[in-house]
Amino acid sequence: MKLLCGKRTLDLTRPVVMGILNATPDSFSDGGSYYASGTLDTQLALERARQMVREGASIIDVGGESTRPGAAAVSPDEELARVVPVVEAIAAELDVVISVDTSTPAVIEASAAAGAGLVNDVRALERPGALEAAAASGLPVCLMHMRGQPGNMQREPEYDDVVAEVGAYLLARAEACVAVGIPRQRLLFDPGFGFGKTDQHNLALLRHLPQLAPADIPLLVGMSRKSMVGRLLERNVDERLPGSLALAMLAAQRGARIVRVHDVAATVDVLRMQQLVDNPD
Ligand code: 8Y4
């Protein structure tokens, strides 16, 4: 199964790693004191992207807006200023698919022009104008499920049947995409681990992952270092690698095609081992 991502093609016959690259000022240095020009941030982001490509990442996911609970909202202009220079710098140098983690129509448009190959939207193109911007970009889109908004999503989320409800939501968003001219072959689904779900909801979604998408729509998952690992194993954020690797392998065994992670080298090894056992040719 191949996905056309702008100038590049992504082979999803086997699971691949998407490396997380935060293009937010607080991700580099000490809270943005170097942020005056932005050029240093772009160079630091590019260096991190180079490292993730050396480690085997097939996709680099560039994000300029924090979706952490309580994080300050970022204006479209600020998001553009953070993301577009990083996309340009990576596209100019590295042979990798660039994914842009955004819900903002102007960022979708400008990133596509700057060389992005995939739109990763935690709001599944629900923002006004996002469906149209994604359609015009011609890029594949990852539709993610979120219950609520980043500010309130972890206040006791309730579902009757989380697997059925998340699956139905993703199918409805896929229909909305097709209606604006985004072909089904350009869509990916993501259950949105941690986005308005309890630990039990997250575990049920992973357990039943194959039910969440039709066989022709690739699944992307992101669980790396998330709070579910912290709570289930009682680990601080810097102690979550083993739990995150276990989840990556469990997801790959259940058919996930893209795994979004911080720790690229370790995850590439885990997925290679999983493929050697489960897919020996
Ligand atoms: C430590 C580090 C603890 C990071 C939590 C986090 C997903 C995503 C995010 C996902 C897709 C995050 C942008 C949240 N999660 N996109 N984005 N799927 N497609 N939190 O699961 O990484 S941001």
PDB file of C-alpha atoms and ligand atoms in Angstrom:
ATOM      1  CA  MET A   1       0.000   0.000   0.000  1.00  0.00           C
ATOM      2  CA  LYS A   2       1.479   3.320  -1.129  1.00  0.00           C
ATOM      3  CA  LEU A   3       0.457   6.855  -0.200  1.00  0.00           C
ATOM      4  CA  LEU A   4       1.262   9.784  -2.495  1.00  0.00           C
ATOM      5  CA  CYS A   5       2.555  12.578  -0.240  1.00  0.00           C
ATOM      6  CA  GLY A   6       3.232  15.536  -2.536  1.00  0.00           C
ATOM      7  CA  LYS A   7       6.591  14.870  -4.216  1.00  0.00           C
ATOM      8  CA  ARG A   8       7.238  11.703  -2.222  1.00  0.00           C
ATOM      9  CA  THR A   9       5.585   8.331  -1.858  1.00  0.00           C
ATOM     10  CA  LEU A  10       5.244   6.590   1.450  1.00  0.00           C
ATOM     11  CA  ASP A  11       5.285   2.792   1.417  1.00  0.00           C
ATOM     12  CA  LEU A  12       2.911   1.576   4.113  1.00  0.00           C
ATOM     13  CA  THR A  13       3.292  -2.128   3.332  1.00  0.00           C
ATOM     14  CA  ARG A  14       5.095  -2.303   6.671  1.00  0.00           C
ATOM     15  CA  PRO A  15       4.634  -0.038   9.685  1.00  0.00           C
ATOM     16  CA  VAL A  16       6.777   3.125   9.687  1.00  0.00           C
ATOM     17  CA  VAL A  17       7.827   5.654  12.285  1.00  0.00           C
ATOM     18  CA  MET A  18       6.688   9.277  12.417  1.00  0.00           C
ATOM     19  CA  GLY A  19       9.100  11.334  14.540  1.00  0.00           C
ATOM     20  CA  ILE A  20       7.679  14.174  16.621  1.00  0.00           C
ATOM     21  CA  LEU A  21       9.206  17.605  16.052  1.00  0.00           C
ATOM     22  CA  ASN A  22       7.849  20.434  18.172  1.00  0.00           C
ATOM     23  CA  ALA A  23       8.291  23.818  16.543  1.00  0.00           C
ATOM     24  CA  THR A  24       7.222  25.655  19.675  1.00  0.00           C
ATOM     25  CA  PRO A  25       9.616  28.060  21.397  1.00  0.00           C
ATOM     26  CA  ASP A  26       9.356  26.234  24.742  1.00  0.00           C
ATOM     27  CA  SER A  27      10.516  22.978  23.144  1.00  0.00           C
ATOM     28  CA  PHE A  28      13.963  24.383  22.539  1.00  0.00           C
ATOM     29  CA  SER A  29      16.141  25.985  25.148  1.00  0.00           C
ATOM     30  CA  ASP A  30      14.576  27.519  28.221  1.00  0.00           C
ATOM     31  CA  GLY A  31      11.204  28.944  27.385  1.00  0.00           C
ATOM     32  CA  GLY A  32      11.797  31.044  24.348  1.00  0.00           C
ATOM     33  CA  SER A  33      14.568  33.417  25.309  1.00  0.00           C
ATOM     34  CA  TYR A  34      16.293  32.667  21.987  1.00  0.00           C
ATOM     35  CA  TYR A  35      13.079  33.187  20.087  1.00  0.00           C
ATOM     36  CA  ALA A  36      13.690  36.798  19.043  1.00  0.00           C
ATOM     37  CA  SER A  37      14.721  35.935  15.467  1.00  0.00           C
ATOM     38  CA  GLY A  38      13.355  32.439  15.004  1.00  0.00           C
ATOM     39  CA  THR A  39      16.308  31.381  12.891  1.00  0.00           C
ATOM     40  CA  LEU A  40      18.041  29.599  15.750  1.00  0.00           C
ATOM     41  CA  ASP A  41      14.867  27.653  16.463  1.00  0.00           C
ATOM     42  CA  THR A  42      14.694  26.608  12.824  1.00  0.00           C
ATOM     43  CA  GLN A  43      18.307  25.406  12.924  1.00  0.00           C
ATOM     44  CA  LEU A  44      17.695  23.456  16.130  1.00  0.00           C
ATOM     45  CA  ALA A  45      14.564  21.905  14.645  1.00  0.00           C
ATOM     46  CA  LEU A  46      16.448  20.967  11.472  1.00  0.00           C
ATOM     47  CA  GLU A  47      19.211  19.337  13.519  1.00  0.00           C
ATOM     48  CA  ARG A  48      16.626  17.277  15.411  1.00  0.00           C
ATOM     49  CA  ALA A  49      14.958  16.295  12.106  1.00  0.00           C
ATOM     50  CA  ARG A  50      18.343  15.179  10.697  1.00  0.00           C
ATOM     51  CA  GLN A  51      18.859  12.977  13.735  1.00  0.00           C
ATOM     52  CA  MET A  52      15.417  11.382  13.464  1.00  0.00           C
ATOM     53  CA  VAL A  53      15.974  10.643   9.748  1.00  0.00           C
ATOM     54  CA  ARG A  54      19.359   9.035  10.584  1.00  0.00           C
ATOM     55  CA  GLU A  55      17.501   6.933  13.152  1.00  0.00           C
ATOM     56  CA  GLY A  56      15.042   5.685  10.548  1.00  0.00           C
ATOM     57  CA  ALA A  57      12.030   7.983  10.691  1.00  0.00           C
ATOM     58  CA  SER A  58       9.955   7.892   7.482  1.00  0.00           C
ATOM     59  CA  ILE A  59       7.909  10.959   8.446  1.00  0.00           C
ATOM     60  CA  ILE A  60       8.696  14.070  10.500  1.00  0.00           C
ATOM     61  CA  ASP A  61       5.630  15.593  12.192  1.00  0.00           C
ATOM     62  CA  VAL A  62       6.115  19.339  12.609  1.00  0.00           C
ATOM     63  CA  GLY A  63       3.790  21.049  15.088  1.00  0.00           C
ATOM     64  CA  GLY A  64       3.579  24.678  16.157  1.00  0.00           C
ATOM     65  CA  GLU A  65       0.609  24.563  18.519  1.00  0.00           C
ATOM     66  CA  SER A  66       0.689  22.705  21.818  1.00  0.00           C
ATOM     67  CA  THR A  67      -2.396  20.556  22.403  1.00  0.00           C
ATOM     68  CA  ARG A  68      -1.426  19.965  26.040  1.00  0.00           C
ATOM     69  CA  PRO A  69      -4.212  20.729  28.504  1.00  0.00           C
ATOM     70  CA  GLY A  70      -3.785  24.321  29.664  1.00  0.00           C
ATOM     71  CA  ALA A  71      -1.405  25.368  26.891  1.00  0.00           C
ATOM     72  CA  ALA A  72      -1.921  28.897  25.567  1.00  0.00           C
ATOM     73  CA  ALA A  73      -3.710  29.263  22.237  1.00  0.00           C
ATOM     74  CA  VAL A  74      -1.467  30.230  19.327  1.00  0.00           C
ATOM     75  CA  SER A  75      -2.613  32.738  16.693  1.00  0.00           C
ATOM     76  CA  PRO A  76      -2.582  31.611  13.043  1.00  0.00           C
ATOM     77  CA  ASP A  77       0.228  34.092  12.291  1.00  0.00           C
ATOM     78  CA  GLU A  78       2.331  32.800  15.161  1.00  0.00           C
ATOM     79  CA  GLU A  79       1.715  29.197  14.101  1.00  0.00           C
ATOM     80  CA  LEU A  80       2.680  30.057  10.510  1.00  0.00           C
ATOM     81  CA  ALA A  81       5.873  31.752  11.696  1.00  0.00           C
ATOM     82  CA  ARG A  82       6.853  28.698  13.721  1.00  0.00           C
ATOM     83  CA  VAL A  83       5.962  25.936  11.282  1.00  0.00           C
ATOM     84  CA  VAL A  84       6.619  27.156   7.741  1.00  0.00           C
ATOM     85  CA  PRO A  85      10.356  27.938   8.120  1.00  0.00           C
ATOM     86  CA  VAL A  86      10.894  24.494   9.653  1.00  0.00           C
ATOM     87  CA  VAL A  87       8.987  22.751   6.842  1.00  0.00           C
ATOM     88  CA  GLU A  88      11.022  24.703   4.250  1.00  0.00           C
ATOM     89  CA  ALA A  89      14.329  23.871   5.895  1.00  0.00           C
ATOM     90  CA  ILE A  90      13.568  20.142   6.153  1.00  0.00           C
ATOM     91  CA  ALA A  91      12.180  19.956   2.606  1.00  0.00           C
ATOM     92  CA  ALA A  92      15.315  21.629   1.228  1.00  0.00           C
ATOM     93  CA  GLU A  93      17.664  19.119   2.797  1.00  0.00           C
ATOM     94  CA  LEU A  94      16.131  15.816   3.866  1.00  0.00           C
ATOM     95  CA  ASP A  95      14.591  12.921   1.956  1.00  0.00           C
ATOM     96  CA  VAL A  96      11.614  12.427   4.253  1.00  0.00           C
ATOM     97  CA  VAL A  97       7.876  13.001   4.236  1.00  0.00           C
ATOM     98  CA  ILE A  98       7.001  16.095   6.252  1.00  0.00           C
ATOM     99  CA  SER A  99       3.746  15.983   8.148  1.00  0.00           C
ATOM    100  CA  VAL A 100       2.252  19.184   9.510  1.00  0.00           C
ATOM    101  CA  ASP A 101       0.417  18.923  12.810  1.00  0.00           C
ATOM    102  CA  THR A 102      -2.154  21.691  12.400  1.00  0.00           C
ATOM    103  CA  SER A 103      -5.862  22.515  12.368  1.00  0.00           C
ATOM    104  CA  THR A 104      -5.380  25.957  10.795  1.00  0.00           C
ATOM    105  CA  PRO A 105      -6.377  26.449   7.134  1.00  0.00           C
ATOM    106  CA  ALA A 106      -3.651  29.042   6.432  1.00  0.00           C
ATOM    107  CA  VAL A 107      -1.008  26.713   7.888  1.00  0.00           C
ATOM    108  CA  ILE A 108      -2.252  23.805   5.774  1.00  0.00           C
ATOM    109  CA  GLU A 109      -1.985  25.965   2.626  1.00  0.00           C
ATOM    110  CA  ALA A 110       1.399  27.503   3.381  1.00  0.00           C
ATOM    111  CA  SER A 111       2.916  24.208   4.547  1.00  0.00           C
ATOM    112  CA  ALA A 112       1.814  22.422   1.392  1.00  0.00           C
ATOM    113  CA  ALA A 113       3.456  25.170  -0.681  1.00  0.00           C
ATOM    114  CA  ALA A 114       6.612  24.867   1.456  1.00  0.00           C
ATOM    115  CA  GLY A 115       6.954  21.122   0.810  1.00  0.00           C
ATOM    116  CA  ALA A 116       4.834  19.290   3.374  1.00  0.00           C
ATOM    117  CA  GLY A 117       3.567  15.849   2.343  1.00  0.00           C
ATOM    118  CA  LEU A 118       0.833  15.083   4.877  1.00  0.00           C
ATOM    119  CA  VAL A 119      -1.726  16.968   6.992  1.00  0.00           C
ATOM    120  CA  ASN A 120      -2.060  15.669  10.559  1.00  0.00           C
ATOM    121  CA  ASP A 121      -5.091  17.280  12.188  1.00  0.00           C
ATOM    122  CA  VAL A 122      -6.093  16.370  15.754  1.00  0.00           C
ATOM    123  CA  ARG A 123      -9.399  18.168  15.002  1.00  0.00           C
ATOM    124  CA  ALA A 124     -10.100  16.035  11.888  1.00  0.00           C
ATOM    125  CA  LEU A 125     -10.550  19.139   9.669  1.00  0.00           C
ATOM    126  CA  GLU A 126     -13.457  20.437  11.796  1.00  0.00           C
ATOM    127  CA  ARG A 127     -12.201  24.060  11.890  1.00  0.00           C
ATOM    128  CA  PRO A 128     -13.998  26.308   9.378  1.00  0.00           C
ATOM    129  CA  GLY A 129     -12.122  26.237   6.066  1.00  0.00           C
ATOM    130  CA  ALA A 130      -9.899  23.295   6.993  1.00  0.00           C
ATOM    131  CA  LEU A 131     -11.654  20.746   4.751  1.00  0.00           C
ATOM    132  CA  GLU A 132     -11.332  23.088   1.773  1.00  0.00           C
ATOM    133  CA  ALA A 133      -7.693  23.929   2.523  1.00  0.00           C
ATOM    134  CA  ALA A 134      -6.812  20.246   2.802  1.00  0.00           C
ATOM    135  CA  ALA A 135      -8.641  19.450  -0.439  1.00  0.00           C
ATOM    136  CA  ALA A 136      -6.787  22.256  -2.251  1.00  0.00           C
ATOM    137  CA  SER A 137      -3.442  21.032  -0.891  1.00  0.00           C
ATOM    138  CA  GLY A 138      -3.858  17.678  -2.625  1.00  0.00           C
ATOM    139  CA  LEU A 139      -2.123  16.037   0.356  1.00  0.00           C
ATOM    140  CA  PRO A 140      -3.167  13.003   2.372  1.00  0.00           C
ATOM    141  CA  VAL A 141      -4.891  13.779   5.676  1.00  0.00           C
ATOM    142  CA  CYS A 142      -4.799  12.021   9.032  1.00  0.00           C
ATOM    143  CA  LEU A 143      -8.201  12.380  10.717  1.00  0.00           C
ATOM    144  CA  MET A 144      -7.938  12.047  14.506  1.00  0.00           C
ATOM    145  CA  HIS A 145     -10.713  11.597  17.039  1.00  0.00           C
ATOM    146  CA  MET A 146     -10.859  13.986  20.001  1.00  0.00           C
ATOM    147  CA  ARG A 147     -13.682  14.273  22.555  1.00  0.00           C
ATOM    148  CA  GLY A 148     -13.950  17.873  23.773  1.00  0.00           C
ATOM    149  CA  GLN A 149     -11.192  20.456  23.433  1.00  0.00           C
ATOM    150  CA  PRO A 150      -7.608  20.408  24.713  1.00  0.00           C
ATOM    151  CA  GLY A 151      -8.647  22.590  27.682  1.00  0.00           C
ATOM    152  CA  ASN A 152     -11.477  20.337  28.958  1.00  0.00           C
ATOM    153  CA  MET A 153     -11.075  16.976  27.261  1.00  0.00           C
ATOM    154  CA  GLN A 154      -9.870  15.015  30.302  1.00  0.00           C
ATOM    155  CA  ARG A 155     -12.846  15.882  32.558  1.00  0.00           C
ATOM    156  CA  GLU A 156     -14.476  12.454  32.939  1.00  0.00           C
ATOM    157  CA  PRO A 157     -15.074  11.537  29.323  1.00  0.00           C
ATOM    158  CA  GLU A 158     -17.930   9.047  28.920  1.00  0.00           C
ATOM    159  CA  TYR A 159     -18.812   6.691  26.082  1.00  0.00           C
ATOM    160  CA  ASP A 160     -21.388   3.915  25.752  1.00  0.00           C
ATOM    161  CA  ASP A 161     -19.105   2.014  23.372  1.00  0.00           C
ATOM    162  CA  VAL A 162     -15.849   3.864  22.799  1.00  0.00           C
ATOM    163  CA  VAL A 163     -14.719   1.668  19.888  1.00  0.00           C
ATOM    164  CA  ALA A 164     -18.011   2.032  18.016  1.00  0.00           C
ATOM    165  CA  GLU A 165     -18.254   5.774  18.698  1.00  0.00           C
ATOM    166  CA  VAL A 166     -14.691   6.602  17.657  1.00  0.00           C
ATOM    167  CA  GLY A 167     -15.033   4.412  14.553  1.00  0.00           C
ATOM    168  CA  ALA A 168     -18.335   6.068  13.571  1.00  0.00           C
ATOM    169  CA  TYR A 169     -16.872   9.549  14.059  1.00  0.00           C
ATOM    170  CA  LEU A 170     -13.885   8.773  11.823  1.00  0.00           C
ATOM    171  CA  LEU A 171     -16.148   7.367   9.102  1.00  0.00           C
ATOM    172  CA  ALA A 172     -18.346  10.490   9.281  1.00  0.00           C
ATOM    173  CA  ARG A 173     -15.281  12.732   8.910  1.00  0.00           C
ATOM    174  CA  ALA A 174     -14.130  10.599   5.978  1.00  0.00           C
ATOM    175  CA  GLU A 175     -17.495  11.240   4.299  1.00  0.00           C
ATOM    176  CA  ALA A 176     -17.080  14.978   4.876  1.00  0.00           C
ATOM    177  CA  CYS A 177     -13.653  14.770   3.241  1.00  0.00           C
ATOM    178  CA  VAL A 178     -14.919  12.875   0.220  1.00  0.00           C
ATOM    179  CA  ALA A 179     -17.769  15.410  -0.136  1.00  0.00           C
ATOM    180  CA  VAL A 180     -15.235  18.270  -0.587  1.00  0.00           C
ATOM    181  CA  GLY A 181     -13.113  16.291  -3.032  1.00  0.00           C
ATOM    182  CA  ILE A 182     -10.496  14.588  -0.851  1.00  0.00           C
ATOM    183  CA  PRO A 183     -10.383  11.054  -2.228  1.00  0.00           C
ATOM    184  CA  ARG A 184     -10.753   8.198   0.243  1.00  0.00           C
ATOM    185  CA  GLN A 185      -7.326   6.858  -0.866  1.00  0.00           C
ATOM    186  CA  ARG A 186      -5.813   9.983   0.673  1.00  0.00           C
ATOM    187  CA  LEU A 187      -7.196   9.413   4.195  1.00  0.00           C
ATOM    188  CA  LEU A 188      -5.707   7.981   7.363  1.00  0.00           C
ATOM    189  CA  PHE A 189      -7.509   7.323  10.678  1.00  0.00           C
ATOM    190  CA  ASP A 190      -6.263   7.811  14.233  1.00  0.00           C
ATOM    191  CA  PRO A 191      -8.279   7.019  17.388  1.00  0.00           C
ATOM    192  CA  GLY A 192      -6.562   9.867  19.252  1.00  0.00           C
ATOM    193  CA  PHE A 193      -5.114   8.141  22.305  1.00  0.00           C
ATOM    194  CA  GLY A 194      -5.387  10.401  25.346  1.00  0.00           C
ATOM    195  CA  PHE A 195      -7.642  12.964  23.686  1.00  0.00           C
ATOM    196  CA  GLY A 196     -10.756  12.838  25.876  1.00  0.00           C
ATOM    197  CA  LYS A 197     -10.384   9.205  26.938  1.00  0.00           C
ATOM    198  CA  THR A 198      -9.791   7.412  30.220  1.00  0.00           C
ATOM    199  CA  ASP A 199      -7.097   4.760  30.511  1.00  0.00           C
ATOM    200  CA  GLN A 200      -9.769   2.090  30.090  1.00  0.00           C
ATOM    201  CA  HIS A 201     -11.016   3.795  26.909  1.00  0.00           C
ATOM    202  CA  ASN A 202      -7.458   3.976  25.558  1.00  0.00           C
ATOM    203  CA  LEU A 203      -6.853   0.291  26.323  1.00  0.00           C
ATOM    204  CA  ALA A 204     -10.128  -0.723  24.640  1.00  0.00           C
ATOM    205  CA  LEU A 205      -9.244   1.313  21.542  1.00  0.00           C
ATOM    206  CA  LEU A 206      -5.846  -0.355  21.289  1.00  0.00           C
ATOM    207  CA  ARG A 207      -7.266  -3.821  21.958  1.00  0.00           C
ATOM    208  CA  HIS A 208      -9.814  -3.377  19.168  1.00  0.00           C
ATOM    209  CA  LEU A 209      -7.663  -1.265  16.836  1.00  0.00           C
ATOM    210  CA  PRO A 210      -8.431  -3.300  13.678  1.00  0.00           C
ATOM    211  CA  GLN A 211     -12.147  -2.461  14.078  1.00  0.00           C
ATOM    212  CA  LEU A 212     -11.496   1.275  13.942  1.00  0.00           C
ATOM    213  CA  ALA A 213     -10.744   1.555  10.241  1.00  0.00           C
ATOM    214  CA  PRO A 214     -11.746  -0.225   7.032  1.00  0.00           C
ATOM    215  CA  ALA A 215      -8.873  -2.300   5.607  1.00  0.00           C
ATOM    216  CA  ASP A 216      -8.116   0.269   2.888  1.00  0.00           C
ATOM    217  CA  ILE A 217      -7.640   3.205   5.299  1.00  0.00           C
ATOM    218  CA  PRO A 218      -4.278   3.134   7.105  1.00  0.00           C
ATOM    219  CA  LEU A 219      -4.216   3.617  10.877  1.00  0.00           C
ATOM    220  CA  LEU A 220      -1.860   6.024  12.617  1.00  0.00           C
ATOM    221  CA  VAL A 221      -1.379   5.872  16.390  1.00  0.00           C
ATOM    222  CA  GLY A 222       0.316   8.139  18.898  1.00  0.00           C
ATOM    223  CA  MET A 223       0.924   6.898  22.441  1.00  0.00           C
ATOM    224  CA  SER A 224       4.569   7.830  22.967  1.00  0.00           C
ATOM    225  CA  ARG A 225       5.263   9.065  26.540  1.00  0.00           C
ATOM    226  CA  LYS A 226       1.602   9.913  27.037  1.00  0.00           C
ATOM    227  CA  SER A 227      -0.145  10.156  30.418  1.00  0.00           C
ATOM    228  CA  MET A 228      -1.825   6.788  29.869  1.00  0.00           C
ATOM    229  CA  VAL A 229       1.640   5.201  30.141  1.00  0.00           C
ATOM    230  CA  GLY A 230       2.365   7.353  33.174  1.00  0.00           C
ATOM    231  CA  ARG A 231      -0.825   6.390  34.992  1.00  0.00           C
ATOM    232  CA  LEU A 232      -0.959   2.714  33.996  1.00  0.00           C
ATOM    233  CA  LEU A 233       2.681   2.055  34.958  1.00  0.00           C
ATOM    234  CA  GLU A 234       3.165   4.890  37.474  1.00  0.00           C
ATOM    235  CA  ARG A 235       6.013   6.457  35.539  1.00  0.00           C
ATOM    236  CA  ASN A 236       7.196  10.036  35.131  1.00  0.00           C
ATOM    237  CA  VAL A 237       7.471  11.379  31.594  1.00  0.00           C
ATOM    238  CA  ASP A 238      11.205  10.549  31.389  1.00  0.00           C
ATOM    239  CA  GLU A 239      10.529   6.930  32.471  1.00  0.00           C
ATOM    240  CA  ARG A 240       7.977   5.994  29.816  1.00  0.00           C
ATOM    241  CA  LEU A 241      10.129   4.515  27.034  1.00  0.00           C
ATOM    242  CA  PRO A 242       9.595   0.802  27.818  1.00  0.00           C
ATOM    243  CA  GLY A 243       5.844   1.269  28.137  1.00  0.00           C
ATOM    244  CA  SER A 244       5.764   3.331  24.943  1.00  0.00           C
ATOM    245  CA  LEU A 245       7.729   0.680  23.022  1.00  0.00           C
ATOM    246  CA  ALA A 246       5.377  -2.055  24.216  1.00  0.00           C
ATOM    247  CA  LEU A 247       2.409  -0.010  22.977  1.00  0.00           C
ATOM    248  CA  ALA A 248       4.112   0.587  19.612  1.00  0.00           C
ATOM    249  CA  MET A 249       4.562  -3.146  19.144  1.00  0.00           C
ATOM    250  CA  LEU A 250       1.015  -3.962  20.241  1.00  0.00           C
ATOM    251  CA  ALA A 251      -0.293  -1.377  17.776  1.00  0.00           C
ATOM    252  CA  ALA A 252       1.834  -2.778  14.939  1.00  0.00           C
ATOM    253  CA  GLN A 253       0.575  -6.287  15.709  1.00  0.00           C
ATOM    254  CA  ARG A 254      -2.972  -4.927  15.396  1.00  0.00           C
ATOM    255  CA  GLY A 255      -2.270  -3.368  12.009  1.00  0.00           C
ATOM    256  CA  ALA A 256      -1.136   0.217  12.732  1.00  0.00           C
ATOM    257  CA  ARG A 257       0.787   1.552   9.714  1.00  0.00           C
ATOM    258  CA  ILE A 258       2.276   4.699  11.233  1.00  0.00           C
ATOM    259  CA  VAL A 259       3.485   5.071  14.800  1.00  0.00           C
ATOM    260  CA  ARG A 260       4.045   8.646  16.041  1.00  0.00           C
ATOM    261  CA  VAL A 261       6.881   8.721  18.582  1.00  0.00           C
ATOM    262  CA  HIS A 262       9.575  10.749  20.316  1.00  0.00           C
ATOM    263  CA  ASP A 263      12.099   7.882  20.457  1.00  0.00           C
ATOM    264  CA  VAL A 264      12.697   7.016  16.815  1.00  0.00           C
ATOM    265  CA  ALA A 265      15.700   4.650  16.940  1.00  0.00           C
ATOM    266  CA  ALA A 266      14.239   2.412  19.637  1.00  0.00           C
ATOM    267  CA  THR A 267      10.827   2.269  17.951  1.00  0.00           C
ATOM    268  CA  VAL A 268      12.351   1.418  14.548  1.00  0.00           C
ATOM    269  CA  ASP A 269      14.067  -1.589  16.159  1.00  0.00           C
ATOM    270  CA  VAL A 270      10.862  -2.751  17.827  1.00  0.00           C
ATOM    271  CA  LEU A 271       8.881  -2.525  14.584  1.00  0.00           C
ATOM    272  CA  ARG A 272      11.597  -4.356  12.646  1.00  0.00           C
ATOM    273  CA  MET A 273      11.526  -7.184  15.178  1.00  0.00           C
ATOM    274  CA  GLN A 274       7.729  -7.333  15.058  1.00  0.00           C
ATOM    275  CA  GLN A 275       7.832  -7.590  11.261  1.00  0.00           C
ATOM    276  CA  LEU A 276      10.510 -10.313  11.331  1.00  0.00           C
ATOM    277  CA  VAL A 277       8.227 -12.427  13.515  1.00  0.00           C
ATOM    278  CA  ASP A 278       4.791 -11.636  12.119  1.00  0.00           C
ATOM    279  CA  ASN A 279       5.496 -10.885   8.445  1.00  0.00           C
ATOM    280  CA  PRO A 280       8.444 -13.077   7.401  1.00  0.00           C
ATOM    281  CA  ASP A 281       9.058 -12.140   3.721  1.00  0.00           C
TER     282      ASP A 281
HETATM  283  C1  8Y4 B   1       4.425  13.547  26.577  1.00  0.00           C
HETATM  284  C2  8Y4 B   1       4.676  13.967  25.301  1.00  0.00           C
HETATM  285  C3  8Y4 B   1       3.128  13.415  26.986  1.00  0.00           C
HETATM  286  C4  8Y4 B   1       3.639  14.257  24.425  1.00  0.00           C
HETATM  287  C5  8Y4 B   1       2.094  13.719  26.108  1.00  0.00           C
HETATM  288  C6  8Y4 B   1       2.349  14.123  24.827  1.00  0.00           C
HETATM  289  C7  8Y4 B   1      -1.270  12.811  18.557  1.00  0.00           C
HETATM  290  C8  8Y4 B   1      -1.090  13.744  17.521  1.00  0.00           C
HETATM  291  C9  8Y4 B   1      -0.486  14.619  19.421  1.00  0.00           C
HETATM  292  C10 8Y4 B   1      -1.816  11.537  18.230  1.00  0.00           C
HETATM  293  C11 8Y4 B   1      -1.891  12.285  15.949  1.00  0.00           C
HETATM  294  C12 8Y4 B   1       1.201  14.404  22.646  1.00  0.00           C
HETATM  295  C13 8Y4 B   1      -0.288  16.103  17.373  1.00  0.00           C
HETATM  296  C14 8Y4 B   1      -0.065  15.023  22.149  1.00  0.00           C
HETATM  297  N1  8Y4 B   1      -0.874  13.375  19.731  1.00  0.00           N
HETATM  298  N2  8Y4 B   1      -1.395  13.495  16.230  1.00  0.00           N
HETATM  299  N3  8Y4 B   1      -0.601  14.880  18.083  1.00  0.00           N
HETATM  300  N4  8Y4 B   1      -2.106  11.326  16.909  1.00  0.00           N
HETATM  301  N5  8Y4 B   1      -2.209  11.986  14.670  1.00  0.00           N
HETATM  302  N6  8Y4 B   1       1.279  14.444  24.006  1.00  0.00           N
HETATM  303  O1  8Y4 B   1      -2.055  10.669  19.077  1.00  0.00           O
HETATM  304  O2  8Y4 B   1       2.044  13.945  21.927  1.00  0.00           O
HETATM  305  S1  8Y4 B   1       0.080  15.824  20.549  1.00  0.00           S
END
